PDB file of C-alpha atoms in Angstrom:
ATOM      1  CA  UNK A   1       0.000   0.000   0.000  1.00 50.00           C
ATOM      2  CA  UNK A   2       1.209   3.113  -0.861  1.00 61.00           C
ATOM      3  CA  UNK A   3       1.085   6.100   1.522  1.00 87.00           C
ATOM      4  CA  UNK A   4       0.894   9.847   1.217  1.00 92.00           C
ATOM      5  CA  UNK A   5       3.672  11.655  -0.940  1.00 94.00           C
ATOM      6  CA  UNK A   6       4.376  15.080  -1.565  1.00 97.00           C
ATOM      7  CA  UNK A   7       6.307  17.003  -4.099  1.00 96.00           C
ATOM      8  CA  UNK A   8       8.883  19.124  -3.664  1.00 97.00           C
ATOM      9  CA  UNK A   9      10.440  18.402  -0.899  1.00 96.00           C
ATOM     10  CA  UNK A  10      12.167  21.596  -0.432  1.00 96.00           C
ATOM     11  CA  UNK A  11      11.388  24.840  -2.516  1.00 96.00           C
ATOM     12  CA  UNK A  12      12.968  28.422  -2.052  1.00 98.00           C
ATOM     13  CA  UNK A  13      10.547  31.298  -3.610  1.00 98.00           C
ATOM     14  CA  UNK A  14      10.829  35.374  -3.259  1.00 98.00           C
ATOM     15  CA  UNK A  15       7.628  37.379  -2.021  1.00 98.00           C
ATOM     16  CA  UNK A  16       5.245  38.116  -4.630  1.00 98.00           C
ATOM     17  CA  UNK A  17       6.121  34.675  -6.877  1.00 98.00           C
ATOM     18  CA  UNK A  18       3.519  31.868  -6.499  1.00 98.00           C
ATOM     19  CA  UNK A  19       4.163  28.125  -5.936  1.00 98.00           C
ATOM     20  CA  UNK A  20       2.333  24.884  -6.252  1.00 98.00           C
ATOM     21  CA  UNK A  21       2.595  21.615  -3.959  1.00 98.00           C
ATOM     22  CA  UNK A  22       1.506  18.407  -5.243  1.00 98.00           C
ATOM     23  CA  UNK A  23       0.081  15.614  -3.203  1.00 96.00           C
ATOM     24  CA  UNK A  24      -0.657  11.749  -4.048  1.00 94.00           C
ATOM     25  CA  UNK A  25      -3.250  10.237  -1.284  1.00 87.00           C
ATOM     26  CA  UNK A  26      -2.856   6.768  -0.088  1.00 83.00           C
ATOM     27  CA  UNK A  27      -4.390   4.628  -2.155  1.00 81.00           C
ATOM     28  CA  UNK A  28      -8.155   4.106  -1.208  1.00 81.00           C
ATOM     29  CA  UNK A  29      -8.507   7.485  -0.028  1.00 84.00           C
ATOM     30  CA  UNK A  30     -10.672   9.988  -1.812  1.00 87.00           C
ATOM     31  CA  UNK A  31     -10.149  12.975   0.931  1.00 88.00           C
ATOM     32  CA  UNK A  32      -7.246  15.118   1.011  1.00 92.00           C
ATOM     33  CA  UNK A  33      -6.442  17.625   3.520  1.00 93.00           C
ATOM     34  CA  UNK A  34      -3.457  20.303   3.747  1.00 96.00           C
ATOM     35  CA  UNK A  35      -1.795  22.153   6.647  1.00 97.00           C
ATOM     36  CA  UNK A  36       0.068  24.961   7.088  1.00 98.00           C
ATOM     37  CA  UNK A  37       2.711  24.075  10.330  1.00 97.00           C
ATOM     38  CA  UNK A  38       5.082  27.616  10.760  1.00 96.00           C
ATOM     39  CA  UNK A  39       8.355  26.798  13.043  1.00 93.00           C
ATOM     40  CA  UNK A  40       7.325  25.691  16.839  1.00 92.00           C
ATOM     41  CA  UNK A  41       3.535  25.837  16.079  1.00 95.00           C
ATOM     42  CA  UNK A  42       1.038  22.855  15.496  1.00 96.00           C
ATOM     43  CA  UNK A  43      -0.167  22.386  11.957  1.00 96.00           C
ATOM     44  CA  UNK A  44      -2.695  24.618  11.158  1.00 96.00           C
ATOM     45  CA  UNK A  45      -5.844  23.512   8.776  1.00 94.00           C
ATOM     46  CA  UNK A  46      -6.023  25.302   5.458  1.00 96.00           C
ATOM     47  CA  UNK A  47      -8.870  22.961   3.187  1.00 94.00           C
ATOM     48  CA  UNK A  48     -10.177  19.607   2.785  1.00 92.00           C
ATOM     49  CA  UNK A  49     -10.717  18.390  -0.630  1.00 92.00           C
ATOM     50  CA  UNK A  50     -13.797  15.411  -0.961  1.00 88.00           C
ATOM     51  CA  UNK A  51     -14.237  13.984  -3.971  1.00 86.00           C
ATOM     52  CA  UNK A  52     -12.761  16.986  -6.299  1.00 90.00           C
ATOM     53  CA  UNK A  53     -14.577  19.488  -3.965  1.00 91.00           C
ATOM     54  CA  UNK A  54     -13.350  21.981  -1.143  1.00 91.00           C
ATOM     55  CA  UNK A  55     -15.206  20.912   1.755  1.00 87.00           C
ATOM     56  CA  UNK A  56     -14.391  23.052   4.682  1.00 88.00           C
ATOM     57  CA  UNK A  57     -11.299  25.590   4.864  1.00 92.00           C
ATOM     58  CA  UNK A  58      -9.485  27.017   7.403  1.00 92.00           C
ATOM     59  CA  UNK A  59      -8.998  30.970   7.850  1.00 93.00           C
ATOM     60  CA  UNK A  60      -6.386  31.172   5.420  1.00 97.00           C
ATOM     61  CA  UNK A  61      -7.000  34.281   2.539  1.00 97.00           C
ATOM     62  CA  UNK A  62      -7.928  33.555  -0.795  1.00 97.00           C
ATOM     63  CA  UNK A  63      -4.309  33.417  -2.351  1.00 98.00           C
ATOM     64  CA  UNK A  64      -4.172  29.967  -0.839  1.00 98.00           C
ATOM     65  CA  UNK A  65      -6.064  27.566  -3.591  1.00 97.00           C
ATOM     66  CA  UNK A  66      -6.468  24.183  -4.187  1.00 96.00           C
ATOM     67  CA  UNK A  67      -7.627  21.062  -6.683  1.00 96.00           C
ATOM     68  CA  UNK A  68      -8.315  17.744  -6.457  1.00 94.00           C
ATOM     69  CA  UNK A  69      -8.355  15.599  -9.262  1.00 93.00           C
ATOM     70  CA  UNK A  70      -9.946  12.586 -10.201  1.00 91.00           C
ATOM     71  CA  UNK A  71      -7.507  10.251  -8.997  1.00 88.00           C
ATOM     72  CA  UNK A  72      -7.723  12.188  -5.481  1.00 88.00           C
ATOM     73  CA  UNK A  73      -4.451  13.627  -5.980  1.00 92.00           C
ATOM     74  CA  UNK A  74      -4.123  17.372  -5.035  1.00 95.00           C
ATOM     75  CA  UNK A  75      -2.367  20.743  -5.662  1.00 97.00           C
ATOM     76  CA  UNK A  76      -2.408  23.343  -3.196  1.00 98.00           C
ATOM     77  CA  UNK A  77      -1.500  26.514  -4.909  1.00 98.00           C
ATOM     78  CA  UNK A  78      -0.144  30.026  -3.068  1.00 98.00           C
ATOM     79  CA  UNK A  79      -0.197  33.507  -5.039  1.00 97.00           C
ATOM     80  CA  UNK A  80       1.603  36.501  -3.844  1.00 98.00           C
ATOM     81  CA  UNK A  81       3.847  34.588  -1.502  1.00 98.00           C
ATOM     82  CA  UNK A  82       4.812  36.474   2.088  1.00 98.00           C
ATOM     83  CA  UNK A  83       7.105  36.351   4.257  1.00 97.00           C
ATOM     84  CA  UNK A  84       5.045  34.680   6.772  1.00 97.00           C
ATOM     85  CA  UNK A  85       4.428  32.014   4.208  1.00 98.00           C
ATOM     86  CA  UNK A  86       7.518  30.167   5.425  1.00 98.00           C
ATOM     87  CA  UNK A  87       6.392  26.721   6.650  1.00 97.00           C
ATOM     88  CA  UNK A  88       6.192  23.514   6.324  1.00 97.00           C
ATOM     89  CA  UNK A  89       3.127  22.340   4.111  1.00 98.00           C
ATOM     90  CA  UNK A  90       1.663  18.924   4.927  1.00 97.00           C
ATOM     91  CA  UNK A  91      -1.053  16.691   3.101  1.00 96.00           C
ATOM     92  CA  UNK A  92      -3.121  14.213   4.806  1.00 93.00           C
ATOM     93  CA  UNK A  93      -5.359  11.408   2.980  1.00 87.00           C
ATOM     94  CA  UNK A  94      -8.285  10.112   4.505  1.00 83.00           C
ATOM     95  CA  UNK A  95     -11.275   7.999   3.295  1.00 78.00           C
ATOM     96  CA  UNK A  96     -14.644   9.930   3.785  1.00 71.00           C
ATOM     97  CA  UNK A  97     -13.801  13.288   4.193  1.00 67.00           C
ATOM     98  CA  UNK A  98     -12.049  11.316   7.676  1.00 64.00           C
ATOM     99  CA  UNK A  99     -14.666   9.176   8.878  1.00 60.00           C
ATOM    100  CA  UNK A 100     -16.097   8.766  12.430  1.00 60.00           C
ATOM    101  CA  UNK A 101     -12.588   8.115  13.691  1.00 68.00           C
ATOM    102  CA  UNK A 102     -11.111  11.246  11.925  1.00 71.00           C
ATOM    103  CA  UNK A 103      -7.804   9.872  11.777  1.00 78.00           C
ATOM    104  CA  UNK A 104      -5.584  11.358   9.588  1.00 83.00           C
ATOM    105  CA  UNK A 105      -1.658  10.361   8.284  1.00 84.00           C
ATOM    106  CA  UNK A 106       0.333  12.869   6.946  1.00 91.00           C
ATOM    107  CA  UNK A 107       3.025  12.930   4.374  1.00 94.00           C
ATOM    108  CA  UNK A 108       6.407  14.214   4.308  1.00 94.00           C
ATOM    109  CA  UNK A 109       5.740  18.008   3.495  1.00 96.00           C
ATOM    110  CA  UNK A 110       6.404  20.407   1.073  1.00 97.00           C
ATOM    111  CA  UNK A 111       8.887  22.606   3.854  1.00 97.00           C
ATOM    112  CA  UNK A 112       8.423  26.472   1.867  1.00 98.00           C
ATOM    113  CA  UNK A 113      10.812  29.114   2.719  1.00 98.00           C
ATOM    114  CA  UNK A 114      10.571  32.546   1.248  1.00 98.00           C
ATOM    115  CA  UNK A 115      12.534  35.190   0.916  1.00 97.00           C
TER     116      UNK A 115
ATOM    117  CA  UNK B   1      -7.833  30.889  24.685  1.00 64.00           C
ATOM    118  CA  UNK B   2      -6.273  28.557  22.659  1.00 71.00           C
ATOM    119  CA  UNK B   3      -8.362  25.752  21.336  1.00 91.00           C
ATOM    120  CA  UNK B   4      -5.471  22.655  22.313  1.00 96.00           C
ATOM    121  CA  UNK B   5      -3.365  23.890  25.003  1.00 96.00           C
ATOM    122  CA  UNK B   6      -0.047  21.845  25.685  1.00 96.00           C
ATOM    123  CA  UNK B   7       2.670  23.211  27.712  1.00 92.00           C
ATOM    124  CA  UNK B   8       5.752  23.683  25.188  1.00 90.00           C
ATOM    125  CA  UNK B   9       8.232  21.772  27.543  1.00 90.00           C
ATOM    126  CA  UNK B  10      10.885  20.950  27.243  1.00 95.00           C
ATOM    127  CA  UNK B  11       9.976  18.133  29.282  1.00 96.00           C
ATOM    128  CA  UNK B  12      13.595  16.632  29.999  1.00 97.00           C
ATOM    129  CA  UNK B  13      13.753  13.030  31.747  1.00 97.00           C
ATOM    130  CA  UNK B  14      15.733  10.246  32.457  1.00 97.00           C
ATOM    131  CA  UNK B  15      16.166   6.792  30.312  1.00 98.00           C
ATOM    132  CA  UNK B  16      13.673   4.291  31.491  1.00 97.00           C
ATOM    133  CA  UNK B  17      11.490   7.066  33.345  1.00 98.00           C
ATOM    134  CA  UNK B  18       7.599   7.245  32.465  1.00 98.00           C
ATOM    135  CA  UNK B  19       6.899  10.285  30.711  1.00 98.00           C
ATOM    136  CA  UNK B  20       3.668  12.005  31.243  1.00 97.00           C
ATOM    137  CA  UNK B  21       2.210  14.630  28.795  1.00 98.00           C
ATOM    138  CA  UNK B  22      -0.468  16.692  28.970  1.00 97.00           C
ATOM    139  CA  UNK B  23      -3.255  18.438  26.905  1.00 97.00           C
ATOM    140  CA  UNK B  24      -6.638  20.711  27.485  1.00 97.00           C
ATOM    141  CA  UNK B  25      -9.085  21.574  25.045  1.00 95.00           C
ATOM    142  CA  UNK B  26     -12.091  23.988  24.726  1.00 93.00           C
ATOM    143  CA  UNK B  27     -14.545  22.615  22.805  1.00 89.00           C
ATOM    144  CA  UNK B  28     -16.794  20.559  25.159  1.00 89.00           C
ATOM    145  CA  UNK B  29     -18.379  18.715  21.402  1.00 85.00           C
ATOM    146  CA  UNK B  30     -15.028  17.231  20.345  1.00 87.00           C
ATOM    147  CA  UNK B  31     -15.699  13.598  20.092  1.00 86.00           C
ATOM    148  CA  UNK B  32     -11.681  12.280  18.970  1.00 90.00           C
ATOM    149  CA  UNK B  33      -8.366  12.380  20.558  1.00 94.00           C
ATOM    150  CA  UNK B  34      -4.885  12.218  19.076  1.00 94.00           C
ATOM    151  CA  UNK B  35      -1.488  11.902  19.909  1.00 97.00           C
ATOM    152  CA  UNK B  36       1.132  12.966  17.336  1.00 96.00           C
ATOM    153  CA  UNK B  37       4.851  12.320  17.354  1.00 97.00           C
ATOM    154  CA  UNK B  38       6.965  14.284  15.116  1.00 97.00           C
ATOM    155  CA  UNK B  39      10.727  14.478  14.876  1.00 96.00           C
ATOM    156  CA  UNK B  40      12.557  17.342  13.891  1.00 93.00           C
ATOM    157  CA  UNK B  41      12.248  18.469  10.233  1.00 90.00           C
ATOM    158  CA  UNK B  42       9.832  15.762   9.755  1.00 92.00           C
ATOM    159  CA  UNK B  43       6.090  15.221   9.251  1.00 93.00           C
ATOM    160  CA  UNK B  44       3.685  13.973  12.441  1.00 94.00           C
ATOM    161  CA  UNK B  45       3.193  10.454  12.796  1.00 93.00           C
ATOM    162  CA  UNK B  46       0.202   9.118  14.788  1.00 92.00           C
ATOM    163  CA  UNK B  47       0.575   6.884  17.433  1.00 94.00           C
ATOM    164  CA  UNK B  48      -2.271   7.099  20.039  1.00 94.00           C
ATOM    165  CA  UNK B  49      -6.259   7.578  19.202  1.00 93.00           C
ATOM    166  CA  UNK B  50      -8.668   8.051  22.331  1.00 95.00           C
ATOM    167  CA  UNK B  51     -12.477   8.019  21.178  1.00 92.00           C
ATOM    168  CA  UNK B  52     -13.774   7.676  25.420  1.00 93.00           C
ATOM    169  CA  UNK B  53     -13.109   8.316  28.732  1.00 96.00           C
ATOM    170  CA  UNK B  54     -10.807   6.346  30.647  1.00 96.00           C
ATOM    171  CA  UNK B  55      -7.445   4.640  29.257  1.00 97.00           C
ATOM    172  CA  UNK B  56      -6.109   3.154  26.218  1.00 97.00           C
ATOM    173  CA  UNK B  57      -2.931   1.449  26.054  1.00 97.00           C
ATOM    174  CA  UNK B  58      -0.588   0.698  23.050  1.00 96.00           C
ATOM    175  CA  UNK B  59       2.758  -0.933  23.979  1.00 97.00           C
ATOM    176  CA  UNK B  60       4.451   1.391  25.969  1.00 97.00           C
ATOM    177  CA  UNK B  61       1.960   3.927  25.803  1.00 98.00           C
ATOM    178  CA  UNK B  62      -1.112   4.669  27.414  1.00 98.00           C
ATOM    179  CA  UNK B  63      -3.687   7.673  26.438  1.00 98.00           C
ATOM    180  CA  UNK B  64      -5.879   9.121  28.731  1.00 98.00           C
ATOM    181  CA  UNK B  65      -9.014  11.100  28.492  1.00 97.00           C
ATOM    182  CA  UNK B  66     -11.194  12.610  30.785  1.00 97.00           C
ATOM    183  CA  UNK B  67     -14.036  14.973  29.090  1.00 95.00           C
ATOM    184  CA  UNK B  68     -15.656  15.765  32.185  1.00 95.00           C
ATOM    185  CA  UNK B  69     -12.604  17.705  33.041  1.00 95.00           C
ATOM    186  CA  UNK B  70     -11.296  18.284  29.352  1.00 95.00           C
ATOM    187  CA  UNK B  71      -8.102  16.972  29.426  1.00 96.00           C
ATOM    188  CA  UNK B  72      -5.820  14.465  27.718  1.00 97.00           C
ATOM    189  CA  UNK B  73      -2.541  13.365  28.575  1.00 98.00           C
ATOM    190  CA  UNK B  74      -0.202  10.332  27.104  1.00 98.00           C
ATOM    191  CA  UNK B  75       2.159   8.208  29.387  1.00 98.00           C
ATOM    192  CA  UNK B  76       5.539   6.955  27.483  1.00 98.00           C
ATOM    193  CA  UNK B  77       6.886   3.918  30.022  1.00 98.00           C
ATOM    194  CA  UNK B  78      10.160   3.459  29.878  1.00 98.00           C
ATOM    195  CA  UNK B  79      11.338   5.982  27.972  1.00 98.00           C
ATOM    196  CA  UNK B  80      14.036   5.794  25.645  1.00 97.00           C
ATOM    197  CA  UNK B  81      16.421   8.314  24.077  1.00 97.00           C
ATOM    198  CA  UNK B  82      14.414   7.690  20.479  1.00 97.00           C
ATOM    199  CA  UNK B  83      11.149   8.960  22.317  1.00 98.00           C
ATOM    200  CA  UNK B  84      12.827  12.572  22.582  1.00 98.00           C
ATOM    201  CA  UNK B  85      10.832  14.415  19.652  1.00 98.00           C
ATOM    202  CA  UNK B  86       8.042  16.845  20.119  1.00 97.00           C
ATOM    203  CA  UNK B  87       3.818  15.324  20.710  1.00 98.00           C
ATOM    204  CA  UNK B  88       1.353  16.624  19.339  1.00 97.00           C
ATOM    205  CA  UNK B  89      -2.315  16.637  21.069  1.00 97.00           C
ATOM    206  CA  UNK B  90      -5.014  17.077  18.290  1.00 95.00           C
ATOM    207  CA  UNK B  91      -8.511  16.894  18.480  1.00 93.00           C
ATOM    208  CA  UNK B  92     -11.767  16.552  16.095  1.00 87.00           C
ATOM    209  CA  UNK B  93     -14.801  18.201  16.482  1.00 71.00           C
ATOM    210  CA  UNK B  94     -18.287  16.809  15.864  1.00 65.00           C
ATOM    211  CA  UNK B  95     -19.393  20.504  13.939  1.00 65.00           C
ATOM    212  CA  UNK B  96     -15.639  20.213  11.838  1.00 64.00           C
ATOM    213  CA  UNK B  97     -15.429  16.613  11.462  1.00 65.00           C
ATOM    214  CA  UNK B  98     -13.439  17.653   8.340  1.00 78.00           C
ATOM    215  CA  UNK B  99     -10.428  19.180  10.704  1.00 86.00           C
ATOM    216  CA  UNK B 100      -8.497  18.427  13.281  1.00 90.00           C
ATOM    217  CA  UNK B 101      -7.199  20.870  15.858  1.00 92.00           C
ATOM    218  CA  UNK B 102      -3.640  21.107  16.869  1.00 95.00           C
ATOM    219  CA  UNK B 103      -1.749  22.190  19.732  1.00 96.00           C
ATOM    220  CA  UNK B 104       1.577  23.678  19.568  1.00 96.00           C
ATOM    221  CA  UNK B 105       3.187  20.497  20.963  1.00 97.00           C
ATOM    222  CA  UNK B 106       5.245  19.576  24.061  1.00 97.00           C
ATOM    223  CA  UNK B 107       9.163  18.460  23.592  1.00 97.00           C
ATOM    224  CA  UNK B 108      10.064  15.718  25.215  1.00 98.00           C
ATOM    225  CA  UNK B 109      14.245  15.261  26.280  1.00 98.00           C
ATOM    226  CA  UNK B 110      14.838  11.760  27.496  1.00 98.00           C
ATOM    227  CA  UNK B 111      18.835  12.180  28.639  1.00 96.00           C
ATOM    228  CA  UNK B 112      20.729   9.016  28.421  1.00 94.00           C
TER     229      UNK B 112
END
């Protein structure tokens, strides 16, 4: 079984450039959720994707975006980066938009810094 | 007030000592618990799920939750030197199924 991978790794963008992060779910899965986790903080919830649509979303502006496609994959996409932008990105799959037991496993991250 | 509260540590103790950590939340509805290890530069891993009150043990470690009182905690028996990373308490809502809530995490030093 595969599980949850993100591309890239490591990416190094200047304010005002945009930048997109892939994600593959675990096989099975057909809900995909990001998060935002800044240095010393707990990951913060930007969207859930379910079945190609945004189903919930965090308070993040509208510069972050994001798509799922039919094979549940996802992009999360980030216009007019800041500063405060720097962080490490993380995907979670999940079957059900999480189920009862809302479990989630992450991936590896996307780890963002800009300058 | 913070949603997950955890105290940031770090939470230094000796090899083979039981390690207690601790976490309060706000929302009185949250209906699932979660315990989240994640090493330095990498992603969380979860390793302890609490759904009721009482205790739930896993190997070495046991979660706890009380809801009366709002509060979660994880004991780590026997702690080794690999433990040392920082946990994460997380918690789902019943209004955001869709999103779980993190705290900022607790680091844990288990010294040799």
């Amino acid at each position: 079984e595969t599980g949850v991978t993100q591309s890239p790794t490591h990416l190094i963008k200047t304010r005002g450039q945009q930048v997109t992060l892939r994600c593959s779910s675990q096989s099975g899965h057909n809900t995909v959720s990001w998060y935002q986790q800044a240095l010393g903080q707990g990951p913060q919830f930007i969207f859930q994707y379910y079945r190609e649509e945004e189903n919930g979303r965090g308070n993040f502006p509208p510069r972050f975006s994001g798509l799922q496609f039919p094979n549940y994959s996802s992009e999360l996409n980030v216009n007019a980066l800041e500063l405060d932008d720097s962080a490490l990105y993380l995907c979670a799959s999940s079957l059900d938009r999480g189920g009862i037991t809302g479990e989630l496993f992450f991936g590896e991250g996307s780890r963002l810094t800009v300058l | 007030q913070k949603e997950v509260e955890q105290n940031s540590g770090p939470l230094s103790v000796p090899e083979g000592a039981i390690a207690s950590l601790n976490c309060t939340y706000s929302d009185r509805g949250s209906q699932s618990f979660f315990w989240y290890r994640q090493y330095s530069g990498k992603s969380p891993e979860l390793i302890m799920s609490i759904y009721s009150n009482g205790d739930k043990e896993d190997g070495r470690f046991t979660a706890q939750l009380n809801k009366a009182s709002q509060y979660v905690s994880l004991l780590i028996r026997d702690s080794q030197p690999s433990d040392s990373a920082t946990y994460l308490c997380a918690v789902n809502s019943l209004g955001s199924s869709y999103k779980l809530i993190f705290g900022s995490g607790t680091r844990l030093l288990v010294r040799p």
